[in-house]
Amino acid sequence: MFKAVFPGSFDPPTLGHLNIIERACDIFEEIVVVVAENRQKRYLFSAQERLEIMEGMLKHKKNVHCRIWDSLIVDYMKQEGIQVLIRGIRGMEDFSYEFELSMMNKALHPGIETFFMTTDPRYIVLRSSSIKELASFRGDVSLMVPPIVVEALKAKFPPEGNN
Ligand code: ADP
């Protein structure tokens, strides 16, 4: 009853994701961060890298666990007997997409409840795809992602002249 999942690509995780997880940790007994491995998607970071980054940035939270899942999130929830699925909302665009997704998940597994958490206004414009683009041009992302992600992005996009 008091467990929840927070699924996503997290390619890479941002301060927006971290904020949602930290707030959810104060409400639920246990949060499972589920890192998606979708073979049809192209990721910058492998599932294992995204998992390790997530674990690294959540060391201070004792009631969070991270795992990789390569199938439907509802199947993971059924298998583990978890009823609550958390999604973050930055605005109406996220909401209309997430609303449809929640209806689809409900059709697949009526027992599931989606909880929407609105973003902290500080993180409203943070989006993994824009952060990757910025990092690819060697822009400063240190106010957008945790330090462990800054380092991981630097390793993917070494300073000009080093590659
Ligand atoms: P997905 O590919 O599943 O959408 P993301 O990693 O992009 O995975 O996002 C995972 C969840 O986090 C989604 O619910 C998304 O709306 C939410 N999210 C992403 N960025 C933010 C942010 N800056 N603030 C709050 N929620 C966010």
PDB file of N, CA and C in Angstrom, residues 63-156:
ATOM      1  N   ASN A  63      15.058   5.072   1.773  1.00  0.00           N
ATOM      2  CA  ASN A  63      13.869   4.326   1.339  1.00  0.00           C
ATOM      3  C   ASN A  63      13.660   4.353  -0.179  1.00  0.00           C
ATOM      4  N   VAL A  64      14.761   4.429  -0.916  1.00  0.00           N
ATOM      5  CA  VAL A  64      14.690   4.369  -2.381  1.00  0.00           C
ATOM      6  C   VAL A  64      15.505   3.201  -2.892  1.00  0.00           C
ATOM      7  N   HIS A  65      14.951   2.483  -3.868  1.00  0.00           N
ATOM      8  CA  HIS A  65      15.716   1.448  -4.553  1.00  0.00           C
ATOM      9  C   HIS A  65      15.612   1.711  -6.039  1.00  0.00           C
ATOM     10  N   CYS A  66      16.634   1.323  -6.778  1.00  0.00           N
ATOM     11  CA  CYS A  66      16.626   1.553  -8.224  1.00  0.00           C
ATOM     12  C   CYS A  66      16.783   0.220  -8.920  1.00  0.00           C
ATOM     13  N   ARG A  67      16.129   0.083 -10.064  1.00  0.00           N
ATOM     14  CA  ARG A  67      16.296  -1.133 -10.859  1.00  0.00           C
ATOM     15  C   ARG A  67      15.996  -0.849 -12.323  1.00  0.00           C
ATOM     16  N   ILE A  68      16.478  -1.735 -13.173  1.00  0.00           N
ATOM     17  CA  ILE A  68      16.240  -1.605 -14.609  1.00  0.00           C
ATOM     18  C   ILE A  68      15.055  -2.511 -14.955  1.00  0.00           C
ATOM     19  N   TRP A  69      14.207  -2.055 -15.880  1.00  0.00           N
ATOM     20  CA  TRP A  69      13.085  -2.899 -16.327  1.00  0.00           C
ATOM     21  C   TRP A  69      12.925  -2.714 -17.828  1.00  0.00           C
ATOM     22  N   ASP A  70      12.818  -3.821 -18.563  1.00  0.00           N
ATOM     23  CA  ASP A  70      12.779  -3.686 -20.028  1.00  0.00           C
ATOM     24  C   ASP A  70      11.430  -4.074 -20.619  1.00  0.00           C
ATOM     25  N   SER A  71      10.387  -3.967 -19.804  1.00  0.00           N
ATOM     26  CA  SER A  71       9.060  -4.316 -20.318  1.00  0.00           C
ATOM     27  C   SER A  71       8.041  -3.296 -19.789  1.00  0.00           C
ATOM     28  N   LEU A  72       6.764  -3.638 -19.881  1.00  0.00           N
ATOM     29  CA  LEU A  72       5.730  -2.686 -19.438  1.00  0.00           C
ATOM     30  C   LEU A  72       5.827  -2.433 -17.939  1.00  0.00           C
ATOM     31  N   ILE A  73       5.698  -1.187 -17.540  1.00  0.00           N
ATOM     32  CA  ILE A  73       5.794  -0.851 -16.109  1.00  0.00           C
ATOM     33  C   ILE A  73       4.658  -1.520 -15.318  1.00  0.00           C
ATOM     34  N   VAL A  74       3.498  -1.667 -15.956  1.00  0.00           N
ATOM     35  CA  VAL A  74       2.385  -2.308 -15.231  1.00  0.00           C
ATOM     36  C   VAL A  74       2.723  -3.765 -14.890  1.00  0.00           C
ATOM     37  N   ASP A  75       3.510  -4.415 -15.758  1.00  0.00           N
ATOM     38  CA  ASP A  75       3.889  -5.808 -15.466  1.00  0.00           C
ATOM     39  C   ASP A  75       4.820  -5.874 -14.253  1.00  0.00           C
ATOM     40  N   TYR A  76       5.723  -4.880 -14.166  1.00  0.00           N
ATOM     41  CA  TYR A  76       6.602  -4.831 -12.991  1.00  0.00           C
ATOM     42  C   TYR A  76       5.763  -4.605 -11.723  1.00  0.00           C
ATOM     43  N   MET A  77       4.808  -3.696 -11.830  1.00  0.00           N
ATOM     44  CA  MET A  77       3.983  -3.369 -10.663  1.00  0.00           C
ATOM     45  C   MET A  77       3.139  -4.575 -10.222  1.00  0.00           C
ATOM     46  N   LYS A  78       2.596  -5.290 -11.211  1.00  0.00           N
ATOM     47  CA  LYS A  78       1.818  -6.507 -10.903  1.00  0.00           C
ATOM     48  C   LYS A  78       2.704  -7.523 -10.197  1.00  0.00           C
ATOM     49  N   GLN A  79       3.896  -7.722 -10.774  1.00  0.00           N
ATOM     50  CA  GLN A  79       4.834  -8.719 -10.224  1.00  0.00           C
ATOM     51  C   GLN A  79       5.202  -8.396  -8.776  1.00  0.00           C
ATOM     52  N   GLU A  80       5.395  -7.105  -8.487  1.00  0.00           N
ATOM     53  CA  GLU A  80       5.851  -6.695  -7.153  1.00  0.00           C
ATOM     54  C   GLU A  80       4.695  -6.337  -6.216  1.00  0.00           C
ATOM     55  N   GLY A  81       3.480  -6.335  -6.745  1.00  0.00           N
ATOM     56  CA  GLY A  81       2.320  -5.973  -5.932  1.00  0.00           C
ATOM     57  C   GLY A  81       2.331  -4.501  -5.521  1.00  0.00           C
ATOM     58  N   ILE A  82       2.802  -3.622  -6.420  1.00  0.00           N
ATOM     59  CA  ILE A  82       2.827  -2.177  -6.135  1.00  0.00           C
ATOM     60  C   ILE A  82       1.675  -1.516  -6.888  1.00  0.00           C
ATOM     61  N   GLN A  83       0.947  -0.628  -6.173  1.00  0.00           N
ATOM     62  CA  GLN A  83      -0.270  -0.063  -6.756  1.00  0.00           C
ATOM     63  C   GLN A  83      -0.089   1.358  -7.294  1.00  0.00           C
ATOM     64  N   VAL A  84       0.880   2.093  -6.730  1.00  0.00           N
ATOM     65  CA  VAL A  84       0.985   3.518  -7.068  1.00  0.00           C
ATOM     66  C   VAL A  84       2.144   3.792  -8.027  1.00  0.00           C
ATOM     67  N   LEU A  85       1.807   4.551  -9.087  1.00  0.00           N
ATOM     68  CA  LEU A  85       2.801   4.953 -10.094  1.00  0.00           C
ATOM     69  C   LEU A  85       2.880   6.481 -10.055  1.00  0.00           C
ATOM     70  N   ILE A  86       4.088   7.000  -9.853  1.00  0.00           N
ATOM     71  CA  ILE A  86       4.257   8.456  -9.764  1.00  0.00           C
ATOM     72  C   ILE A  86       4.790   8.984 -11.086  1.00  0.00           C
ATOM     73  N   ARG A  87       4.229  10.111 -11.543  1.00  0.00           N
ATOM     74  CA  ARG A  87       4.787  10.805 -12.713  1.00  0.00           C
ATOM     75  C   ARG A  87       4.882  12.288 -12.376  1.00  0.00           C
ATOM     76  N   GLY A  88       5.888  12.932 -12.948  1.00  0.00           N
ATOM     77  CA  GLY A  88       6.094  14.361 -12.701  1.00  0.00           C
ATOM     78  C   GLY A  88       5.453  15.179 -13.815  1.00  0.00           C
ATOM     79  N   ILE A  89       4.932  16.337 -13.449  1.00  0.00           N
ATOM     80  CA  ILE A  89       4.231  17.192 -14.422  1.00  0.00           C
ATOM     81  C   ILE A  89       4.852  18.591 -14.423  1.00  0.00           C
ATOM     82  N   ARG A  90       5.330  19.008 -15.609  1.00  0.00           N
ATOM     83  CA  ARG A  90       5.905  20.358 -15.723  1.00  0.00           C
ATOM     84  C   ARG A  90       4.905  21.375 -16.259  1.00  0.00           C
ATOM     85  N   GLY A  91       3.832  20.898 -16.883  1.00  0.00           N
ATOM     86  CA  GLY A  91       2.861  21.835 -17.469  1.00  0.00           C
ATOM     87  C   GLY A  91       1.789  21.063 -18.205  1.00  0.00           C
ATOM     88  N   MET A  92       0.965  21.809 -18.957  1.00  0.00           N
ATOM     89  CA  MET A  92      -0.180  21.179 -19.607  1.00  0.00           C
ATOM     90  C   MET A  92       0.233  20.155 -20.656  1.00  0.00           C
ATOM     91  N   GLU A  93       1.369  20.414 -21.303  1.00  0.00           N
ATOM     92  CA  GLU A  93       1.820  19.475 -22.334  1.00  0.00           C
ATOM     93  C   GLU A  93       2.126  18.103 -21.710  1.00  0.00           C
ATOM     94  N   ASP A  94       2.864  18.145 -20.576  1.00  0.00           N
ATOM     95  CA  ASP A  94       3.127  16.890 -19.856  1.00  0.00           C
ATOM     96  C   ASP A  94       1.812  16.270 -19.430  1.00  0.00           C
ATOM     97  N   PHE A  95       0.899  17.111 -18.931  1.00  0.00           N
ATOM     98  CA  PHE A  95      -0.331  16.563 -18.365  1.00  0.00           C
ATOM     99  C   PHE A  95      -1.137  15.808 -19.409  1.00  0.00           C
ATOM    100  N   SER A  96      -1.297  16.391 -20.628  1.00  0.00           N
ATOM    101  CA  SER A  96      -2.146  15.694 -21.592  1.00  0.00           C
ATOM    102  C   SER A  96      -1.508  14.365 -22.012  1.00  0.00           C
ATOM    103  N   TYR A  97      -0.181  14.345 -22.133  1.00  0.00           N
ATOM    104  CA  TYR A  97       0.498  13.087 -22.471  1.00  0.00           C
ATOM    105  C   TYR A  97       0.366  12.083 -21.316  1.00  0.00           C
ATOM    106  N   GLU A  98       0.643  12.557 -20.114  1.00  0.00           N
ATOM    107  CA  GLU A  98       0.636  11.666 -18.947  1.00  0.00           C
ATOM    108  C   GLU A  98      -0.768  11.160 -18.621  1.00  0.00           C
ATOM    109  N   PHE A  99      -1.764  11.996 -18.900  1.00  0.00           N
ATOM    110  CA  PHE A  99      -3.151  11.598 -18.645  1.00  0.00           C
ATOM    111  C   PHE A  99      -3.509  10.402 -19.529  1.00  0.00           C
ATOM    112  N   GLU A 100      -3.159  10.501 -20.829  1.00  0.00           N
ATOM    113  CA  GLU A 100      -3.448   9.391 -21.754  1.00  0.00           C
ATOM    114  C   GLU A 100      -2.707   8.126 -21.351  1.00  0.00           C
ATOM    115  N   LEU A 101      -1.448   8.315 -20.949  1.00  0.00           N
ATOM    116  CA  LEU A 101      -0.635   7.170 -20.514  1.00  0.00           C
ATOM    117  C   LEU A 101      -1.276   6.494 -19.297  1.00  0.00           C
ATOM    118  N   SER A 102      -1.787   7.306 -18.386  1.00  0.00           N
ATOM    119  CA  SER A 102      -2.381   6.744 -17.166  1.00  0.00           C
ATOM    120  C   SER A 102      -3.661   5.978 -17.511  1.00  0.00           C
ATOM    121  N   MET A 103      -4.398   6.459 -18.532  1.00  0.00           N
ATOM    122  CA  MET A 103      -5.615   5.747 -18.955  1.00  0.00           C
ATOM    123  C   MET A 103      -5.251   4.396 -19.566  1.00  0.00           C
ATOM    124  N   MET A 104      -4.150   4.404 -20.323  1.00  0.00           N
ATOM    125  CA  MET A 104      -3.706   3.159 -20.952  1.00  0.00           C
ATOM    126  C   MET A 104      -3.271   2.161 -19.873  1.00  0.00           C
ATOM    127  N   ASN A 105      -2.522   2.655 -18.892  1.00  0.00           N
ATOM    128  CA  ASN A 105      -2.071   1.766 -17.816  1.00  0.00           C
ATOM    129  C   ASN A 105      -3.252   1.231 -17.012  1.00  0.00           C
ATOM    130  N   LYS A 106      -4.251   2.075 -16.832  1.00  0.00           N
ATOM    131  CA  LYS A 106      -5.440   1.665 -16.080  1.00  0.00           C
ATOM    132  C   LYS A 106      -6.190   0.570 -16.851  1.00  0.00           C
ATOM    133  N   ALA A 107      -6.214   0.716 -18.196  1.00  0.00           N
ATOM    134  CA  ALA A 107      -6.886  -0.299 -19.007  1.00  0.00           C
ATOM    135  C   ALA A 107      -6.138  -1.634 -18.909  1.00  0.00           C
ATOM    136  N   LEU A 108      -4.808  -1.545 -18.848  1.00  0.00           N
ATOM    137  CA  LEU A 108      -4.005  -2.767 -18.770  1.00  0.00           C
ATOM    138  C   LEU A 108      -4.101  -3.412 -17.395  1.00  0.00           C
ATOM    139  N   HIS A 109      -4.209  -2.552 -16.372  1.00  0.00           N
ATOM    140  CA  HIS A 109      -4.208  -3.061 -14.997  1.00  0.00           C
ATOM    141  C   HIS A 109      -5.040  -2.103 -14.129  1.00  0.00           C
ATOM    142  N   PRO A 110      -6.351  -2.403 -13.997  1.00  0.00           N
ATOM    143  CA  PRO A 110      -7.257  -1.462 -13.315  1.00  0.00           C
ATOM    144  C   PRO A 110      -6.853  -1.127 -11.881  1.00  0.00           C
ATOM    145  N   GLY A 111      -6.039  -1.987 -11.255  1.00  0.00           N
ATOM    146  CA  GLY A 111      -5.655  -1.735  -9.861  1.00  0.00           C
ATOM    147  C   GLY A 111      -4.638  -0.608  -9.693  1.00  0.00           C
ATOM    148  N   ILE A 112      -4.076  -0.141 -10.801  1.00  0.00           N
ATOM    149  CA  ILE A 112      -3.017   0.867 -10.685  1.00  0.00           C
ATOM    150  C   ILE A 112      -3.569   2.280 -10.525  1.00  0.00           C
ATOM    151  N   GLU A 113      -2.957   3.037  -9.633  1.00  0.00           N
ATOM    152  CA  GLU A 113      -3.324   4.450  -9.476  1.00  0.00           C
ATOM    153  C   GLU A 113      -2.119   5.303  -9.846  1.00  0.00           C
ATOM    154  N   THR A 114      -2.320   6.275 -10.761  1.00  0.00           N
ATOM    155  CA  THR A 114      -1.234   7.185 -11.112  1.00  0.00           C
ATOM    156  C   THR A 114      -1.347   8.432 -10.255  1.00  0.00           C
ATOM    157  N   PHE A 115      -0.258   8.784  -9.581  1.00  0.00           N
ATOM    158  CA  PHE A 115      -0.203  10.020  -8.795  1.00  0.00           C
ATOM    159  C   PHE A 115       0.653  11.016  -9.566  1.00  0.00           C
ATOM    160  N   PHE A 116       0.071  12.182  -9.860  1.00  0.00           N
ATOM    161  CA  PHE A 116       0.827  13.215 -10.550  1.00  0.00           C
ATOM    162  C   PHE A 116       1.411  14.178  -9.521  1.00  0.00           C
ATOM    163  N   MET A 117       2.700  14.433  -9.639  1.00  0.00           N
ATOM    164  CA  MET A 117       3.333  15.420  -8.759  1.00  0.00           C
ATOM    165  C   MET A 117       3.802  16.586  -9.614  1.00  0.00           C
ATOM    166  N   THR A 118       3.366  17.780  -9.255  1.00  0.00           N
ATOM    167  CA  THR A 118       3.778  18.944 -10.046  1.00  0.00           C
ATOM    168  C   THR A 118       5.224  19.286  -9.718  1.00  0.00           C
ATOM    169  N   THR A 119       5.917  19.777 -10.738  1.00  0.00           N
ATOM    170  CA  THR A 119       7.328  20.115 -10.565  1.00  0.00           C
ATOM    171  C   THR A 119       7.490  21.271  -9.579  1.00  0.00           C
ATOM    172  N   ASP A 120       8.681  21.358  -9.000  1.00  0.00           N
ATOM    173  CA  ASP A 120       9.041  22.561  -8.254  1.00  0.00           C
ATOM    174  C   ASP A 120       9.317  23.632  -9.321  1.00  0.00           C
ATOM    175  N   PRO A 121       8.779  24.851  -9.132  1.00  0.00           N
ATOM    176  CA  PRO A 121       8.944  25.879 -10.168  1.00  0.00           C
ATOM    177  C   PRO A 121      10.406  26.122 -10.578  1.00  0.00           C
ATOM    178  N   ARG A 122      11.352  25.807  -9.677  1.00  0.00           N
ATOM    179  CA  ARG A 122      12.765  26.002 -10.030  1.00  0.00           C
ATOM    180  C   ARG A 122      13.191  25.101 -11.183  1.00  0.00           C
ATOM    181  N   TYR A 123      12.435  23.986 -11.351  1.00  0.00           N
ATOM    182  CA  TYR A 123      12.886  22.982 -12.325  1.00  0.00           C
ATOM    183  C   TYR A 123      11.952  22.841 -13.518  1.00  0.00           C
ATOM    184  N   ILE A 124      11.080  23.823 -13.676  1.00  0.00           N
ATOM    185  CA  ILE A 124      10.015  23.695 -14.676  1.00  0.00           C
ATOM    186  C   ILE A 124      10.542  23.547 -16.107  1.00  0.00           C
ATOM    187  N   VAL A 125      11.703  24.151 -16.391  1.00  0.00           N
ATOM    188  CA  VAL A 125      12.203  24.069 -17.776  1.00  0.00           C
ATOM    189  C   VAL A 125      13.223  22.943 -17.984  1.00  0.00           C
ATOM    190  N   LEU A 126      13.458  22.166 -16.923  1.00  0.00           N
ATOM    191  CA  LEU A 126      14.489  21.120 -17.070  1.00  0.00           C
ATOM    192  C   LEU A 126      13.951  19.904 -17.813  1.00  0.00           C
ATOM    193  N   ARG A 127      14.680  19.511 -18.817  1.00  0.00           N
ATOM    194  CA  ARG A 127      14.283  18.430 -19.712  1.00  0.00           C
ATOM    195  C   ARG A 127      15.569  17.687 -20.108  1.00  0.00           C
ATOM    196  N   SER A 128      15.584  16.353 -19.942  1.00  0.00           N
ATOM    197  CA  SER A 128      16.815  15.596 -20.232  1.00  0.00           C
ATOM    198  C   SER A 128      17.321  15.864 -21.646  1.00  0.00           C
ATOM    199  N   SER A 129      16.395  15.951 -22.624  1.00  0.00           N
ATOM    200  CA  SER A 129      16.840  16.102 -24.020  1.00  0.00           C
ATOM    201  C   SER A 129      17.561  17.434 -24.227  1.00  0.00           C
ATOM    202  N   SER A 130      17.050  18.535 -23.637  1.00  0.00           N
ATOM    203  CA  SER A 130      17.726  19.833 -23.813  1.00  0.00           C
ATOM    204  C   SER A 130      19.065  19.848 -23.096  1.00  0.00           C
ATOM    205  N   ILE A 131      19.116  19.173 -21.944  1.00  0.00           N
ATOM    206  CA  ILE A 131      20.370  19.143 -21.171  1.00  0.00           C
ATOM    207  C   ILE A 131      21.454  18.392 -21.950  1.00  0.00           C
ATOM    208  N   LYS A 132      21.049  17.294 -22.615  1.00  0.00           N
ATOM    209  CA  LYS A 132      22.025  16.541 -23.437  1.00  0.00           C
ATOM    210  C   LYS A 132      22.534  17.421 -24.571  1.00  0.00           C
ATOM    211  N   GLU A 133      21.617  18.180 -25.182  1.00  0.00           N
ATOM    212  CA  GLU A 133      22.013  19.026 -26.305  1.00  0.00           C
ATOM    213  C   GLU A 133      22.994  20.101 -25.835  1.00  0.00           C
ATOM    214  N   LEU A 134      22.633  20.716 -24.696  1.00  0.00           N
ATOM    215  CA  LEU A 134      23.494  21.757 -24.130  1.00  0.00           C
ATOM    216  C   LEU A 134      24.882  21.181 -23.817  1.00  0.00           C
ATOM    217  N   ALA A 135      24.894  19.990 -23.202  1.00  0.00           N
ATOM    218  CA  ALA A 135      26.174  19.357 -22.834  1.00  0.00           C
ATOM    219  C   ALA A 135      26.993  19.017 -24.081  1.00  0.00           C
ATOM    220  N   SER A 136      26.309  18.662 -25.176  1.00  0.00           N
ATOM    221  CA  SER A 136      27.039  18.295 -26.401  1.00  0.00           C
ATOM    222  C   SER A 136      27.773  19.508 -26.977  1.00  0.00           C
ATOM    223  N   PHE A 137      27.262  20.717 -26.648  1.00  0.00           N
ATOM    224  CA  PHE A 137      27.947  21.952 -27.065  1.00  0.00           C
ATOM    225  C   PHE A 137      28.847  22.481 -25.946  1.00  0.00           C
ATOM    226  N   ARG A 138      29.088  21.625 -24.954  1.00  0.00           N
ATOM    227  CA  ARG A 138      29.963  21.964 -23.813  1.00  0.00           C
ATOM    228  C   ARG A 138      29.425  23.134 -23.003  1.00  0.00           C
ATOM    229  N   GLY A 139      28.088  23.283 -22.989  1.00  0.00           N
ATOM    230  CA  GLY A 139      27.467  24.327 -22.162  1.00  0.00           C
ATOM    231  C   GLY A 139      27.474  23.902 -20.694  1.00  0.00           C
ATOM    232  N   ASP A 140      27.317  24.868 -19.797  1.00  0.00           N
ATOM    233  CA  ASP A 140      27.347  24.596 -18.354  1.00  0.00           C
ATOM    234  C   ASP A 140      25.984  24.069 -17.887  1.00  0.00           C
ATOM    235  N   VAL A 141      25.965  22.827 -17.410  1.00  0.00           N
ATOM    236  CA  VAL A 141      24.704  22.224 -16.968  1.00  0.00           C
ATOM    237  C   VAL A 141      24.663  22.057 -15.449  1.00  0.00           C
ATOM    238  N   SER A 142      25.636  22.676 -14.753  1.00  0.00           N
ATOM    239  CA  SER A 142      25.786  22.392 -13.324  1.00  0.00           C
ATOM    240  C   SER A 142      24.623  22.889 -12.463  1.00  0.00           C
ATOM    241  N   LEU A 143      23.785  23.785 -12.995  1.00  0.00           N
ATOM    242  CA  LEU A 143      22.619  24.218 -12.211  1.00  0.00           C
ATOM    243  C   LEU A 143      21.386  23.386 -12.555  1.00  0.00           C
ATOM    244  N   MET A 144      21.548  22.392 -13.417  1.00  0.00           N
ATOM    245  CA  MET A 144      20.400  21.617 -13.913  1.00  0.00           C
ATOM    246  C   MET A 144      20.414  20.153 -13.501  1.00  0.00           C
ATOM    247  N   VAL A 145      21.618  19.655 -13.204  1.00  0.00           N
ATOM    248  CA  VAL A 145      21.747  18.232 -12.871  1.00  0.00           C
ATOM    249  C   VAL A 145      22.660  18.081 -11.657  1.00  0.00           C
ATOM    250  N   PRO A 146      22.554  16.957 -10.921  1.00  0.00           N
ATOM    251  CA  PRO A 146      23.447  16.738  -9.784  1.00  0.00           C
ATOM    252  C   PRO A 146      24.902  16.603 -10.264  1.00  0.00           C
ATOM    253  N   PRO A 147      25.884  16.862  -9.373  1.00  0.00           N
ATOM    254  CA  PRO A 147      27.297  16.801  -9.756  1.00  0.00           C
ATOM    255  C   PRO A 147      27.689  15.486 -10.444  1.00  0.00           C
ATOM    256  N   ILE A 148      27.141  14.373 -10.006  1.00  0.00           N
ATOM    257  CA  ILE A 148      27.493  13.075 -10.610  1.00  0.00           C
ATOM    258  C   ILE A 148      27.099  13.034 -12.098  1.00  0.00           C
ATOM    259  N   VAL A 149      26.029  13.746 -12.440  1.00  0.00           N
ATOM    260  CA  VAL A 149      25.579  13.792 -13.845  1.00  0.00           C
ATOM    261  C   VAL A 149      26.453  14.765 -14.641  1.00  0.00           C
ATOM    262  N   VAL A 150      26.888  15.855 -13.984  1.00  0.00           N
ATOM    263  CA  VAL A 150      27.809  16.792 -14.650  1.00  0.00           C
ATOM    264  C   VAL A 150      29.039  16.007 -15.106  1.00  0.00           C
ATOM    265  N   GLU A 151      29.579  15.175 -14.199  1.00  0.00           N
ATOM    266  CA  GLU A 151      30.786  14.393 -14.523  1.00  0.00           C
ATOM    267  C   GLU A 151      30.502  13.368 -15.620  1.00  0.00           C
ATOM    268  N   ALA A 152      29.354  12.707 -15.526  1.00  0.00           N
ATOM    269  CA  ALA A 152      29.010  11.684 -16.532  1.00  0.00           C
ATOM    270  C   ALA A 152      28.851  12.322 -17.910  1.00  0.00           C
ATOM    271  N   LEU A 153      28.286  13.532 -17.960  1.00  0.00           N
ATOM    272  CA  LEU A 153      28.118  14.219 -19.247  1.00  0.00           C
ATOM    273  C   LEU A 153      29.471  14.665 -19.797  1.00  0.00           C
ATOM    274  N   LYS A 154      30.360  15.084 -18.886  1.00  0.00           N
ATOM    275  CA  LYS A 154      31.709  15.493 -19.329  1.00  0.00           C
ATOM    276  C   LYS A 154      32.445  14.308 -19.950  1.00  0.00           C
ATOM    277  N   ALA A 155      32.211  13.116 -19.395  1.00  0.00           N
ATOM    278  CA  ALA A 155      32.869  11.920 -19.935  1.00  0.00           C
ATOM    279  C   ALA A 155      32.329  11.588 -21.328  1.00  0.00           C
ATOM    280  N   LYS A 156      31.034  11.856 -21.542  1.00  0.00           N
ATOM    281  CA  LYS A 156      30.448  11.600 -22.880  1.00  0.00           C
ATOM    282  C   LYS A 156      30.873  12.673 -23.881  1.00  0.00           C
TER     283      LYS A 156
END
